[in-house]
mmCIF file of C-alpha atoms in Angstrom:
data_model
loop_
_atom_site.group_PDB
_atom_site.id
_atom_site.type_symbol
_atom_site.label_atom_id
_atom_site.label_comp_id
_atom_site.label_asym_id
_atom_site.label_seq_id
_atom_site.Cartn_x
_atom_site.Cartn_y
_atom_site.Cartn_z
ATOM 1 C CA MET A 290 97.615 90.049 133.780
ATOM 2 C CA ARG A 291 100.943 88.306 133.088
ATOM 3 C CA ILE A 292 102.032 85.446 130.849
ATOM 4 C CA ASP A 293 104.686 82.888 131.752
ATOM 5 C CA LEU A 294 107.179 83.607 128.988
ATOM 6 C CA ILE A 295 108.918 80.245 129.255
ATOM 7 C CA SER A 296 105.645 78.323 128.977
ATOM 8 C CA ALA A 297 104.401 76.906 125.666
ATOM 9 C CA GLN A 298 101.921 79.794 125.539
ATOM 10 C CA GLY A 299 104.583 82.490 125.903
ATOM 11 C CA ILE A 300 107.092 80.871 123.526
ATOM 12 C CA LEU A 301 104.433 80.303 120.840
ATOM 13 C CA CYS A 302 103.305 83.938 121.004
ATOM 14 C CA CYS A 303 106.868 85.273 120.795
ATOM 15 C CA LEU A 304 107.640 83.061 117.787
ATOM 16 C CA ALA A 305 104.416 84.260 116.156
ATOM 17 C CA PHE A 306 105.566 87.865 116.573
ATOM 18 C CA PHE A 307 108.931 87.025 115.016
ATOM 19 C CA PHE A 308 107.352 85.534 111.887
ATOM 20 C CA ALA A 309 104.755 88.314 111.823
ATOM 21 C CA GLY A 310 107.612 90.841 111.778
ATOM 22 C CA VAL A 311 109.141 89.085 108.779
ATOM 23 C CA VAL A 312 105.838 88.996 106.883
ATOM 24 C CA ASP A 313 104.791 92.523 107.880
ATOM 25 C CA SER A 314 108.017 94.127 106.699
ATOM 26 C CA ILE A 315 107.822 92.309 103.355
ATOM 27 C CA SER A 316 104.160 92.629 102.415
ATOM 28 C CA GLY A 317 102.027 93.484 105.453
ATOM 29 C CA GLY A 318 99.589 91.112 107.128
ATOM 30 C CA GLY A 319 101.494 90.154 110.271
ATOM 31 C CA GLY A 320 98.334 90.444 112.349
ATOM 32 C CA LEU A 321 96.949 87.476 110.419
ATOM 33 C CA ILE A 322 99.613 85.429 112.225
ATOM 34 C CA THR A 323 99.720 86.953 115.710
ATOM 35 C CA ILE A 324 96.009 87.348 116.414
ATOM 36 C CA PRO A 325 94.983 83.730 115.629
ATOM 37 C CA VAL A 326 97.991 82.424 117.604
ATOM 38 C CA MET A 327 97.092 84.540 120.635
ATOM 39 C CA LEU A 328 93.479 83.381 120.398
ATOM 40 C CA ALA A 329 94.531 79.741 120.105
ATOM 41 C CA SER A 330 96.891 80.061 123.078
ATOM 42 C CA GLY A 331 94.045 81.143 125.330
ATOM 43 C CA ILE A 332 94.775 84.863 125.787
ATOM 44 C CA PRO A 333 91.550 86.726 126.673
ATOM 45 C CA VAL A 334 90.093 88.531 123.657
ATOM 46 C CA HIS A 335 90.043 91.963 125.282
ATOM 47 C CA TYR A 336 93.845 91.811 125.784
ATOM 48 C CA ILE A 337 94.696 90.706 122.243
ATOM 49 C CA THR A 338 94.334 93.886 120.189
ATOM 50 C CA GLY A 339 96.170 96.104 122.673
ATOM 51 C CA THR A 340 99.007 93.621 123.167
ATOM 52 C CA ASN A 341 99.280 93.065 119.416
ATOM 53 C CA GLN A 342 99.413 96.781 118.594
ATOM 54 C CA CYS A 343 101.972 97.634 121.263
ATOM 55 C CA SER A 344 104.173 94.631 120.431
ATOM 56 C CA ALA A 345 104.304 95.286 116.676
ATOM 57 C CA TRP A 346 104.769 99.052 116.599
ATOM 58 C CA LEU A 347 108.524 99.255 117.234
ATOM 59 C CA GLY A 348 109.099 96.436 114.752
ATOM 60 C CA THR A 349 107.240 98.460 112.140
ATOM 61 C CA GLY A 350 109.458 101.430 112.979
ATOM 62 C CA VAL A 351 112.619 99.346 112.565
ATOM 63 C CA ALA A 352 111.434 98.118 109.168
ATOM 64 C CA ALA A 353 110.599 101.698 108.145
ATOM 65 C CA TYR A 354 114.095 102.827 109.196
ATOM 66 C CA GLU A 355 115.689 100.078 107.076
ATOM 67 C CA TYR A 356 113.690 101.207 104.043
ATOM 68 C CA ILE A 357 114.596 104.850 104.694
ATOM 69 C CA LYS A 358 118.282 103.974 105.071
ATOM 70 C CA SER A 359 118.288 102.147 101.746
ATOM 71 C CA GLY A 360 116.425 104.950 99.927
ATOM 72 C CA LYS A 361 113.352 102.781 99.313
ATOM 73 C CA ILE A 362 110.688 105.283 100.365
ATOM 74 C CA HIS A 363 108.891 107.829 98.186
ATOM 75 C CA PHE A 364 108.678 110.559 100.819
ATOM 76 C CA ARG A 365 106.341 112.977 99.036
ATOM 77 C CA SER A 366 103.520 110.438 98.758
ATOM 78 C CA ALA A 367 104.201 108.883 102.183
ATOM 79 C CA LEU A 368 104.076 112.218 104.010
ATOM 80 C CA ILE A 369 100.844 113.216 102.258
ATOM 81 C CA THR A 370 99.263 109.865 103.124
ATOM 82 C CA VAL A 371 99.959 110.007 106.879
ATOM 83 C CA PRO A 372 97.468 112.710 108.022
ATOM 84 C CA PHE A 373 94.735 111.337 105.763
ATOM 85 C CA ALA A 374 95.351 107.828 107.133
ATOM 86 C CA VAL A 375 94.907 109.165 110.673
ATOM 87 C CA VAL A 376 91.622 110.874 109.721
ATOM 88 C CA GLY A 377 90.495 107.782 107.816
ATOM 89 C CA ALA A 378 91.237 105.510 110.784
ATOM 90 C CA PHE A 379 89.133 107.732 113.037
ATOM 91 C CA LEU A 380 86.234 107.726 110.542
ATOM 92 C CA GLY A 381 86.529 103.967 110.068
ATOM 93 C CA ALA A 382 86.370 103.383 113.814
ATOM 94 C CA ARG A 383 83.253 105.564 114.030
ATOM 95 C CA LEU A 384 81.705 103.724 111.077
ATOM 96 C CA ASN A 385 82.360 100.433 112.847
ATOM 97 C CA LEU A 386 80.010 101.575 115.593
ATOM 98 C CA MET A 387 77.190 102.201 113.092
ATOM 99 C CA LEU A 388 77.457 99.375 110.545
ATOM 100 C CA PRO A 389 77.555 95.597 110.991
ATOM 101 C CA GLU A 390 81.088 94.296 110.502
ATOM 102 C CA ARG A 391 79.645 91.204 108.819
ATOM 103 C CA SER A 392 78.586 93.308 105.812
ATOM 104 C CA LEU A 393 82.178 94.401 105.170
ATOM 105 C CA LYS A 394 83.461 90.853 105.633
ATOM 106 C CA LEU A 395 80.971 89.510 103.064
ATOM 107 C CA PHE A 396 81.995 92.214 100.606
ATOM 108 C CA MET A 397 85.669 91.416 101.141
ATOM 109 C CA LEU A 398 85.112 87.672 100.786
ATOM 110 C CA VAL A 399 83.852 88.382 97.267
ATOM 111 C CA SER A 400 86.340 91.114 96.356
ATOM 112 C CA ILE A 401 89.587 89.572 97.647
ATOM 113 C CA PRO A 402 89.554 86.583 95.261
ATOM 114 C CA VAL A 403 89.003 89.120 92.457
ATOM 115 C CA LEU A 404 92.033 91.009 93.765
ATOM 116 C CA ALA A 405 94.049 87.770 93.718
ATOM 117 C CA VAL A 406 93.092 87.148 90.071
ATOM 118 C CA ILE A 407 94.135 90.690 89.151
ATOM 119 C CA LEU A 408 97.485 90.202 90.884
ATOM 120 C CA LEU A 409 98.079 86.880 89.164
ATOM 121 C CA SER A 410 97.237 88.297 85.746
ATOM 122 C CA ASN A 411 99.264 91.502 86.179
ATOM 123 C CA LYS A 412 102.782 90.206 86.639
ATOM 124 C CA GLN A 413 104.234 93.646 85.850
ATOM 125 C CA LEU A 414 102.605 95.305 88.845
ATOM 126 C CA GLY A 415 105.350 96.819 90.979
ATOM 127 C CA GLU A 416 108.198 95.569 88.790
ATOM 128 C CA ALA A 417 109.296 98.966 87.472
ATOM 129 C CA ASP A 418 109.360 102.167 89.514
ATOM 130 C CA ARG A 419 107.799 105.093 87.651
ATOM 131 C CA ALA A 420 106.622 107.150 90.634
ATOM 132 C CA ASP A 421 108.950 110.055 89.816
ATOM 133 C CA GLU A 422 107.316 110.348 86.374
ATOM 134 C CA GLN A 423 103.858 111.005 87.852
ATOM 135 C CA PRO A 424 102.502 114.596 87.898
ATOM 136 C CA ALA A 425 102.620 116.255 91.307
ATOM 137 C CA SER A 426 98.823 116.670 91.270
ATOM 138 C CA ARG A 427 98.326 112.929 90.745
ATOM 139 C CA VAL A 428 100.744 112.087 93.561
ATOM 140 C CA THR A 429 98.921 114.447 95.922
ATOM 141 C CA VAL A 430 95.387 113.285 95.113
ATOM 142 C CA CYS A 431 96.199 109.566 95.018
ATOM 143 C CA SER A 432 98.240 109.710 98.244
ATOM 144 C CA ALA A 433 95.403 111.501 100.045
ATOM 145 C CA LEU A 434 92.812 109.001 98.798
ATOM 146 C CA ILE A 435 95.021 106.037 99.702
ATOM 147 C CA GLY A 436 95.387 107.401 103.223
ATOM 148 C CA LEU A 437 91.704 108.226 103.660
ATOM 149 C CA VAL A 438 90.200 105.043 102.189
ATOM 150 C CA LEU A 439 92.694 102.518 103.573
ATOM 151 C CA GLY A 440 92.989 104.368 106.879
ATOM 152 C CA ALA A 441 89.202 103.983 107.151
ATOM 153 C CA TYR A 442 89.506 100.274 106.379
ATOM 154 C CA GLN A 443 92.203 99.907 109.036
ATOM 155 C CA GLY A 444 90.004 101.657 111.588
ATOM 156 C CA PHE A 445 86.899 99.673 110.610
ATOM 157 C CA TYR A 446 88.366 96.154 110.333
ATOM 158 C CA GLY A 447 92.162 96.110 110.005
ATOM 159 C CA PRO A 448 93.581 92.733 108.881
ATOM 160 C CA GLY A 449 95.561 92.972 105.645
ATOM 161 C CA SER A 450 95.646 96.781 105.641
ATOM 162 C CA GLY A 451 99.419 96.817 105.088
ATOM 163 C CA LEU A 452 99.002 94.650 101.980
ATOM 164 C CA PHE A 453 96.315 96.971 100.613
ATOM 165 C CA PHE A 454 98.451 100.075 101.218
ATOM 166 C CA MET A 455 101.323 98.436 99.350
ATOM 167 C CA LEU A 456 99.163 97.410 96.389
ATOM 168 C CA ALA A 457 97.552 100.843 96.177
ATOM 169 C CA TYR A 458 100.941 102.561 96.026
ATOM 170 C CA ALA A 459 102.096 100.152 93.306
ATOM 171 C CA ALA A 460 98.891 100.392 91.255
ATOM 172 C CA PHE A 461 98.084 104.119 91.461
ATOM 173 C CA LEU A 462 101.461 105.778 91.961
ATOM 174 C CA LYS A 463 103.530 103.219 90.000
ATOM 175 C CA LEU A 464 105.947 102.539 92.841
ATOM 176 C CA SER A 465 107.981 99.343 92.742
ATOM 177 C CA LEU A 466 106.853 96.742 95.256
ATOM 178 C CA VAL A 467 109.922 97.482 97.391
ATOM 179 C CA ARG A 468 109.261 101.235 97.568
ATOM 180 C CA ALA A 469 105.530 100.614 98.019
ATOM 181 C CA THR A 470 106.350 98.398 101.006
ATOM 182 C CA GLY A 471 108.730 101.035 102.369
ATOM 183 C CA ASN A 472 106.006 103.672 102.115
ATOM 184 C CA THR A 473 103.567 101.353 103.861
ATOM 185 C CA ARG A 474 105.870 100.666 106.826
ATOM 186 C CA PHE A 475 106.597 104.413 107.174
ATOM 187 C CA VAL A 476 102.929 105.424 107.062
ATOM 188 C CA ILE A 477 101.737 102.705 109.453
ATOM 189 C CA ALA A 478 104.543 103.393 111.941
ATOM 190 C CA ILE A 479 103.561 107.072 112.195
ATOM 191 C CA ALA A 480 99.788 106.727 111.847
ATOM 192 C CA SER A 481 99.665 104.044 114.583
ATOM 193 C CA ILE A 482 101.156 106.249 117.301
ATOM 194 C CA THR A 483 97.757 107.455 118.540
ATOM 195 C CA SER A 484 96.223 103.974 118.745
ATOM 196 C CA VAL A 485 99.356 102.550 120.413
ATOM 197 C CA LEU A 486 99.253 105.256 123.086
ATOM 198 C CA THR A 487 95.527 104.668 123.577
ATOM 199 C CA TYR A 488 96.017 100.953 124.131
ATOM 200 C CA ALA A 489 99.086 101.504 126.312
ATOM 201 C CA LEU A 490 97.022 103.631 128.686
ATOM 202 C CA SER A 491 93.905 101.474 128.550
ATOM 203 C CA GLY A 492 94.919 98.570 130.794
ATOM 204 C CA THR A 493 94.345 96.083 127.956
ATOM 205 C CA VAL A 494 98.008 95.199 127.340
ATOM 206 C CA ILE A 495 99.832 92.176 128.789
ATOM 207 C CA TRP A 496 103.056 94.065 129.356
ATOM 208 C CA ASN A 497 105.544 91.291 130.043
ATOM 209 C CA LEU A 498 104.412 89.521 126.844
ATOM 210 C CA ALA A 499 104.369 92.811 124.913
ATOM 211 C CA VAL A 500 107.977 93.607 125.872
ATOM 212 C CA ALA A 501 109.250 90.124 124.976
ATOM 213 C CA ALA A 502 107.183 89.979 121.769
ATOM 214 C CA THR A 503 108.524 93.398 120.749
ATOM 215 C CA VAL A 504 112.082 92.059 120.803
ATOM 216 C CA PHE A 505 111.095 89.107 118.620
ATOM 217 C CA ASN A 506 109.068 91.342 116.315
ATOM 218 C CA ILE A 507 111.967 93.778 115.866
ATOM 219 C CA ALA A 508 114.266 90.870 114.928
ATOM 220 C CA GLY A 509 111.713 89.564 112.421
ATOM 221 C CA SER A 510 111.071 93.021 110.991
ATOM 222 C CA TYR A 511 114.784 93.652 110.487
ATOM 223 C CA LEU A 512 115.195 90.290 108.743
ATOM 224 C CA GLY A 513 112.120 90.789 106.561
ATOM 225 C CA ALA A 514 113.056 94.318 105.499
ATOM 226 C CA SER A 515 116.586 93.186 104.648
ATOM 227 C CA LEU A 516 115.252 90.308 102.531
ATOM 228 C CA ALA A 517 112.773 92.558 100.710
ATOM 229 C CA ILE A 518 115.355 95.266 99.982
ATOM 230 C CA LYS A 519 117.837 92.677 98.715
ATOM 231 C CA ASN A 520 115.468 90.465 96.694
ATOM 232 C CA GLY A 521 112.698 92.856 95.657
ATOM 233 C CA SER A 522 109.590 91.431 94.012
ATOM 234 C CA ARG A 523 111.071 87.913 93.927
ATOM 235 C CA ILE A 524 110.304 87.582 97.633
ATOM 236 C CA ILE A 525 107.554 90.184 98.019
ATOM 237 C CA ARG A 526 105.183 88.655 95.448
ATOM 238 C CA PRO A 527 104.969 85.098 96.919
ATOM 239 C CA ILE A 528 104.607 86.453 100.464
ATOM 240 C CA MET A 529 101.907 88.787 99.177
ATOM 241 C CA PHE A 530 99.893 85.886 97.748
ATOM 242 C CA ALA A 531 100.318 83.945 101.003
ATOM 243 C CA VAL A 532 98.873 86.923 102.919
ATOM 244 C CA VAL A 533 95.905 87.097 100.526
ATOM 245 C CA LEU A 534 95.177 83.407 101.184
ATOM 246 C CA LEU A 535 95.494 83.920 104.951
ATOM 247 C CA LEU A 536 93.075 86.835 104.767
ATOM 248 C CA ILE A 537 90.527 84.758 102.835
ATOM 249 C CA VAL A 538 90.798 81.961 105.421
ATOM 250 C CA LYS A 539 90.357 84.463 108.283
ATOM 251 C CA LEU A 540 87.258 85.965 106.652
ATOM 252 C CA ILE A 541 85.699 82.530 106.177
ATOM 253 C CA VAL A 542 86.418 81.582 109.812
ATOM 254 C CA ASP A 543 85.079 84.924 111.104
ATOM 255 C CA LEU A 544 81.827 84.504 109.152
ATOM 256 C CA ARG A 545 81.063 81.065 110.576
#
């Protein structure tokens, strides 16, 4: 299958990947933009996930590189998280085959507004960076649990997983929002390699759209990472709340 890239359909999808790159590299949640746009533009459902994954992966890598270059990654916790995130994603995908996805969506529809209230009431979350003060044992255990639990969520359902990784790093390891975002981009870029390769070989990728969307996504990811590194929580926090609202809207639509 091919998409006419100079049609309204192709241009809309590429623009969606640009803005998704900006949002993803600041707070996570870019899929909440690209997937609805691809659905609305008439792309067959079985091509959407593969095209989305393959188009966004290099952009995630570019954002991760920008965070690495600026020293905004806590490598010890990020490297511990990666293998557990891979295992968690596998377990989550298996769990998806056994449990009704609707049950998780109902749970999230209740829990996400609670999360939003916690974020609104805790204005100090992610402001200061105290990760280097944490005991090595705490860093190890929390990083492993973050990878396992949120990797499982990513494998089971997916949308908003970048936001949850970021919040978990800020809440449990006391990373600043900027470093928590850097960790998230690094972990997702590495942990996604297997799924990207799987989709690339599956025949469920619209390759001419994926190549064009990748260019737009890289540009958006570079811009978003630069803005986050420069402005810190001043830009991350409002984008984060916007992603939470988008996720709530998606859950409501999916449950209809």
